[in-house]
PDB file of C-alpha atoms in Angstrom:
ATOM      1  CA  UNK C 167      20.209   4.102 -12.952  1.00 42.00           C
ATOM      2  CA  UNK C 168      22.317   6.845 -11.440  1.00 42.00           C
ATOM      3  CA  UNK C 169      21.425   9.647  -9.080  1.00 46.00           C
ATOM      4  CA  UNK C 170      21.475  13.228 -10.395  1.00 48.00           C
ATOM      5  CA  UNK C 171      25.035  13.671  -9.121  1.00 47.00           C
ATOM      6  CA  UNK C 172      25.999  10.594 -11.224  1.00 45.00           C
ATOM      7  CA  UNK C 173      26.870   8.435  -8.207  1.00 44.00           C
ATOM      8  CA  UNK C 174      25.663   4.819  -8.190  1.00 44.00           C
ATOM      9  CA  UNK C 175      23.830   5.077  -4.832  1.00 46.00           C
ATOM     10  CA  UNK C 176      20.596   3.622  -6.131  1.00 45.00           C
ATOM     11  CA  UNK C 177      20.125   1.010  -8.791  1.00 44.00           C
ATOM     12  CA  UNK C 178      17.224  -0.776 -10.415  1.00 47.00           C
ATOM     13  CA  UNK C 179      15.948  -3.597  -8.258  1.00 48.00           C
ATOM     14  CA  UNK C 180      17.037  -2.052  -4.959  1.00 51.00           C
ATOM     15  CA  UNK C 181      14.269  -1.503  -2.439  1.00 57.00           C
ATOM     16  CA  UNK C 182      14.035   2.024  -1.103  1.00 64.00           C
ATOM     17  CA  UNK C 183      13.525   2.851   2.554  1.00 66.00           C
ATOM     18  CA  UNK C 184      10.006   4.045   1.749  1.00 64.00           C
ATOM     19  CA  UNK C 185       9.100   0.829  -0.070  1.00 64.00           C
ATOM     20  CA  UNK C 186      10.532  -1.231   2.782  1.00 59.00           C
ATOM     21  CA  UNK C 187       8.526   0.824   5.271  1.00 64.00           C
ATOM     22  CA  UNK C 188       5.391   0.262   3.192  1.00 65.00           C
ATOM     23  CA  UNK C 189       6.020  -3.506   3.084  1.00 64.00           C
ATOM     24  CA  UNK C 190       6.616  -3.708   6.822  1.00 62.00           C
ATOM     25  CA  UNK C 191       3.614  -1.498   7.527  1.00 66.00           C
ATOM     26  CA  UNK C 192       1.399  -3.564   5.266  1.00 66.00           C
ATOM     27  CA  UNK C 193       2.590  -6.763   6.914  1.00 63.00           C
ATOM     28  CA  UNK C 194       1.699  -5.275  10.291  1.00 60.00           C
ATOM     29  CA  UNK C 195      -1.726  -4.234   8.983  1.00 62.00           C
ATOM     30  CA  UNK C 196      -2.473  -7.684   7.608  1.00 66.00           C
ATOM     31  CA  UNK C 197      -1.184  -9.323  10.777  1.00 59.00           C
ATOM     32  CA  UNK C 198      -3.322  -7.082  12.979  1.00 54.00           C
ATOM     33  CA  UNK C 199      -6.337  -7.635  10.799  1.00 59.00           C
ATOM     34  CA  UNK C 200      -5.904 -11.374  10.975  1.00 55.00           C
ATOM     35  CA  UNK C 201      -5.349 -11.376  14.715  1.00 50.00           C
ATOM     36  CA  UNK C 202      -8.455  -9.264  15.219  1.00 49.00           C
ATOM     37  CA  UNK C 203     -10.542 -11.462  12.961  1.00 51.00           C
ATOM     38  CA  UNK C 204      -9.233 -14.702  14.458  1.00 46.00           C
ATOM     39  CA  UNK C 205      -7.627 -15.956  11.266  1.00 41.00           C
ATOM     40  CA  UNK C 206      -4.147 -16.622  12.623  1.00 40.00           C
ATOM     41  CA  UNK C 207      -2.214 -19.884  12.552  1.00 42.00           C
ATOM     42  CA  UNK C 208      -3.787 -21.170  15.739  1.00 40.00           C
ATOM     43  CA  UNK C 209      -6.926 -22.107  13.807  1.00 41.00           C
ATOM     44  CA  UNK C 210      -6.334 -25.692  12.812  1.00 39.00           C
ATOM     45  CA  UNK C 211      -9.074 -25.691  10.188  1.00 48.00           C
ATOM     46  CA  UNK C 212      -7.854 -22.438   8.601  1.00 51.00           C
ATOM     47  CA  UNK C 213      -9.730 -19.223   7.833  1.00 56.00           C
ATOM     48  CA  UNK C 214     -13.514 -19.373   7.389  1.00 59.00           C
ATOM     49  CA  UNK C 215     -15.821 -17.248   5.298  1.00 55.00           C
ATOM     50  CA  UNK C 216     -19.124 -15.816   6.580  1.00 58.00           C
ATOM     51  CA  UNK C 217     -20.860 -19.164   5.967  1.00 64.00           C
ATOM     52  CA  UNK C 218     -18.303 -21.005   8.106  1.00 64.00           C
ATOM     53  CA  UNK C 219     -16.763 -22.704   5.076  1.00 62.00           C
ATOM     54  CA  UNK C 220     -12.965 -22.838   4.630  1.00 61.00           C
ATOM     55  CA  UNK C 221     -11.668 -19.669   3.015  1.00 60.00           C
ATOM     56  CA  UNK C 222      -8.952 -20.141   0.423  1.00 79.00           C
ATOM     57  CA  UNK C 223      -8.327 -16.478  -0.286  1.00 89.00           C
ATOM     58  CA  UNK C 224      -8.699 -12.887   0.859  1.00 92.00           C
ATOM     59  CA  UNK C 225      -9.759 -10.026  -1.392  1.00 93.00           C
ATOM     60  CA  UNK C 226      -7.606  -6.939  -0.962  1.00 94.00           C
ATOM     61  CA  UNK C 227      -8.628  -3.647  -2.582  1.00 95.00           C
ATOM     62  CA  UNK C 228      -5.438  -1.600  -2.727  1.00 94.00           C
ATOM     63  CA  UNK C 229      -4.425   1.841  -3.972  1.00 91.00           C
ATOM     64  CA  UNK C 230      -2.337   1.353  -7.105  1.00 89.00           C
ATOM     65  CA  UNK C 231       0.588   3.455  -5.885  1.00 84.00           C
ATOM     66  CA  UNK C 232       1.953   0.744  -3.616  1.00 85.00           C
ATOM     67  CA  UNK C 233       1.583  -2.268  -5.900  1.00 89.00           C
ATOM     68  CA  UNK C 234       5.172  -3.527  -5.603  1.00 88.00           C
ATOM     69  CA  UNK C 235       5.419  -3.845  -1.806  1.00 89.00           C
ATOM     70  CA  UNK C 236       1.875  -5.205  -1.526  1.00 92.00           C
ATOM     71  CA  UNK C 237       2.631  -7.976  -4.023  1.00 94.00           C
ATOM     72  CA  UNK C 238       5.687  -8.969  -1.977  1.00 92.00           C
ATOM     73  CA  UNK C 239       3.620  -9.126   1.223  1.00 92.00           C
ATOM     74  CA  UNK C 240       0.856 -11.112  -0.507  1.00 93.00           C
ATOM     75  CA  UNK C 241       3.394 -13.668  -1.715  1.00 93.00           C
ATOM     76  CA  UNK C 242       4.896 -13.998   1.757  1.00 92.00           C
ATOM     77  CA  UNK C 243       1.431 -14.328   3.291  1.00 90.00           C
ATOM     78  CA  UNK C 244       0.562 -17.176   0.917  1.00 90.00           C
ATOM     79  CA  UNK C 245       3.777 -18.978   1.842  1.00 89.00           C
ATOM     80  CA  UNK C 246       3.264 -18.469   5.587  1.00 88.00           C
ATOM     81  CA  UNK C 247      -0.471 -19.041   5.971  1.00 86.00           C
ATOM     82  CA  UNK C 248      -1.493 -20.860   2.796  1.00 87.00           C
ATOM     83  CA  UNK C 249      -4.082 -18.189   2.032  1.00 89.00           C
ATOM     84  CA  UNK C 250      -3.984 -16.451  -1.337  1.00 91.00           C
ATOM     85  CA  UNK C 251      -4.596 -12.707  -1.430  1.00 93.00           C
ATOM     86  CA  UNK C 252      -6.502 -11.598  -4.516  1.00 94.00           C
ATOM     87  CA  UNK C 253      -5.189  -8.114  -5.208  1.00 95.00           C
ATOM     88  CA  UNK C 254      -7.408  -5.533  -6.869  1.00 95.00           C
ATOM     89  CA  UNK C 255      -5.554  -2.299  -7.661  1.00 94.00           C
ATOM     90  CA  UNK C 256      -6.978   1.020  -8.706  1.00 94.00           C
ATOM     91  CA  UNK C 257      -7.740   4.535  -7.657  1.00 93.00           C
ATOM     92  CA  UNK C 258      -9.142   4.769  -4.135  1.00 93.00           C
ATOM     93  CA  UNK C 259     -12.494   6.124  -5.335  1.00 93.00           C
ATOM     94  CA  UNK C 260     -12.808   3.423  -8.017  1.00 95.00           C
ATOM     95  CA  UNK C 261     -12.066   0.738  -5.443  1.00 95.00           C
ATOM     96  CA  UNK C 262     -14.590   2.222  -3.034  1.00 95.00           C
ATOM     97  CA  UNK C 263     -17.230   2.060  -5.788  1.00 95.00           C
ATOM     98  CA  UNK C 264     -16.377  -1.608  -6.434  1.00 94.00           C
ATOM     99  CA  UNK C 265     -16.682  -2.412  -2.740  1.00 94.00           C
ATOM    100  CA  UNK C 266     -20.005  -0.586  -2.507  1.00 94.00           C
ATOM    101  CA  UNK C 267     -21.405  -2.318  -5.581  1.00 93.00           C
ATOM    102  CA  UNK C 268     -20.175  -5.840  -4.839  1.00 90.00           C
ATOM    103  CA  UNK C 269     -20.446  -5.644  -1.037  1.00 89.00           C
ATOM    104  CA  UNK C 270     -17.474  -7.996  -0.820  1.00 87.00           C
ATOM    105  CA  UNK C 271     -13.843  -7.750   0.160  1.00 90.00           C
ATOM    106  CA  UNK C 272     -11.633  -8.317   3.151  1.00 91.00           C
ATOM    107  CA  UNK C 273      -9.146  -5.434   3.150  1.00 92.00           C
ATOM    108  CA  UNK C 274      -9.217  -1.929   1.699  1.00 93.00           C
ATOM    109  CA  UNK C 275      -6.071   0.191   1.622  1.00 93.00           C
ATOM    110  CA  UNK C 276      -6.887   3.645   0.264  1.00 92.00           C
ATOM    111  CA  UNK C 277      -4.400   6.338  -0.685  1.00 88.00           C
ATOM    112  CA  UNK C 278      -6.223   8.893   1.441  1.00 86.00           C
ATOM    113  CA  UNK C 279      -8.049   8.682   4.750  1.00 89.00           C
ATOM    114  CA  UNK C 280     -11.091  10.473   3.307  1.00 92.00           C
ATOM    115  CA  UNK C 281     -12.023   7.315   1.369  1.00 93.00           C
ATOM    116  CA  UNK C 282     -11.860   5.227   4.534  1.00 92.00           C
ATOM    117  CA  UNK C 283     -14.091   7.775   6.259  1.00 93.00           C
ATOM    118  CA  UNK C 284     -16.601   7.537   3.404  1.00 95.00           C
ATOM    119  CA  UNK C 285     -16.489   3.725   3.514  1.00 94.00           C
ATOM    120  CA  UNK C 286     -17.109   3.831   7.259  1.00 93.00           C
ATOM    121  CA  UNK C 287     -20.040   6.250   6.837  1.00 94.00           C
ATOM    122  CA  UNK C 288     -21.585   3.909   4.246  1.00 94.00           C
ATOM    123  CA  UNK C 289     -21.184   0.912   6.540  1.00 92.00           C
ATOM    124  CA  UNK C 290     -18.696  -0.809   4.235  1.00 93.00           C
ATOM    125  CA  UNK C 291     -15.899  -1.347   6.764  1.00 90.00           C
ATOM    126  CA  UNK C 292     -16.072  -3.030  10.141  1.00 89.00           C
ATOM    127  CA  UNK C 293     -12.858  -1.517  11.459  1.00 90.00           C
ATOM    128  CA  UNK C 294     -10.057   0.739  10.289  1.00 90.00           C
ATOM    129  CA  UNK C 295      -6.471   0.852  11.455  1.00 88.00           C
ATOM    130  CA  UNK C 296      -4.106   3.690  10.494  1.00 84.00           C
ATOM    131  CA  UNK C 297      -1.165   2.188   8.623  1.00 81.00           C
ATOM    132  CA  UNK C 298       1.019   5.024   7.410  1.00 76.00           C
ATOM    133  CA  UNK C 299       1.066   8.649   6.410  1.00 75.00           C
ATOM    134  CA  UNK C 300       2.377   9.889   3.114  1.00 72.00           C
ATOM    135  CA  UNK C 301       4.254  13.128   2.883  1.00 78.00           C
ATOM    136  CA  UNK C 302       5.329  14.562  -0.459  1.00 80.00           C
ATOM    137  CA  UNK C 303       8.925  15.712  -0.593  1.00 83.00           C
ATOM    138  CA  UNK C 304      11.241  17.415  -3.035  1.00 86.00           C
ATOM    139  CA  UNK C 305      14.516  15.525  -3.367  1.00 88.00           C
ATOM    140  CA  UNK C 306      17.482  17.480  -4.698  1.00 90.00           C
ATOM    141  CA  UNK C 307      21.058  16.641  -5.611  1.00 91.00           C
ATOM    142  CA  UNK C 308      23.524  16.628  -2.738  1.00 94.00           C
ATOM    143  CA  UNK C 309      24.310  20.166  -1.624  1.00 96.00           C
ATOM    144  CA  UNK C 310      21.214  21.534  -3.416  1.00 95.00           C
ATOM    145  CA  UNK C 311      23.275  23.131  -6.242  1.00 95.00           C
ATOM    146  CA  UNK C 312      20.162  24.702  -7.846  1.00 95.00           C
ATOM    147  CA  UNK C 313      19.163  26.293  -4.502  1.00 95.00           C
ATOM    148  CA  UNK C 314      15.631  24.866  -4.625  1.00 94.00           C
ATOM    149  CA  UNK C 315      13.592  26.014  -1.649  1.00 92.00           C
ATOM    150  CA  UNK C 316       9.990  26.019  -2.873  1.00 90.00           C
ATOM    151  CA  UNK C 317       7.563  24.534  -5.360  1.00 90.00           C
ATOM    152  CA  UNK C 318       7.929  27.661  -7.481  1.00 94.00           C
ATOM    153  CA  UNK C 319      11.651  26.922  -7.904  1.00 94.00           C
ATOM    154  CA  UNK C 320      10.689  23.726  -9.740  1.00 92.00           C
ATOM    155  CA  UNK C 321       9.205  25.824 -12.555  1.00 93.00           C
ATOM    156  CA  UNK C 322      12.509  27.505 -13.427  1.00 95.00           C
ATOM    157  CA  UNK C 323      13.994  26.725 -16.852  1.00 95.00           C
ATOM    158  CA  UNK C 324      17.250  25.439 -15.349  1.00 95.00           C
ATOM    159  CA  UNK C 325      15.478  22.808 -13.198  1.00 93.00           C
ATOM    160  CA  UNK C 326      14.381  19.350 -14.362  1.00 90.00           C
ATOM    161  CA  UNK C 327      11.734  17.420 -12.459  1.00 88.00           C
ATOM    162  CA  UNK C 328      10.991  13.698 -12.434  1.00 84.00           C
ATOM    163  CA  UNK C 329       8.564  11.443 -10.616  1.00 78.00           C
ATOM    164  CA  UNK C 330       9.740   8.254  -8.993  1.00 69.00           C
ATOM    165  CA  UNK C 331       8.237   4.925 -10.008  1.00 60.00           C
ATOM    166  CA  UNK C 332       9.012   2.408  -7.289  1.00 51.00           C
TER     167      UNK C 332
END
């Protein structure tokens, strides 16, 4: 795949800075969550569920938009800690409904803080930790040859728009 200016700066399979940041941020979130819940390596018997029985997996409700980096972190976590992460992707509201109905789950990563606030108000989360902020951007070809300065400029006939799919 080539950039709009036809230079081979990015290619399929390369990890973008944003995806790398998401992976690192997610790893930090999982690490913090495990440290806070006492499920780190120092436990010889491994993680326990609410009944005190060994826990073989974690359930992670995750916004679908960051599937790729989350899968990489889940794989690494399995290799490092021997605990499988069962990933459940979907829209943040759909995931919140699943959590509310099932009353199960270990981690919830929503696409918007409002869903975390709602989960907290309903007593569905014990703790929340800010992980990242998303900021939409308009990326243009080097030098901005179409002179795009606003959202309205994207509607012009001479401008093509695309959405990234990491």
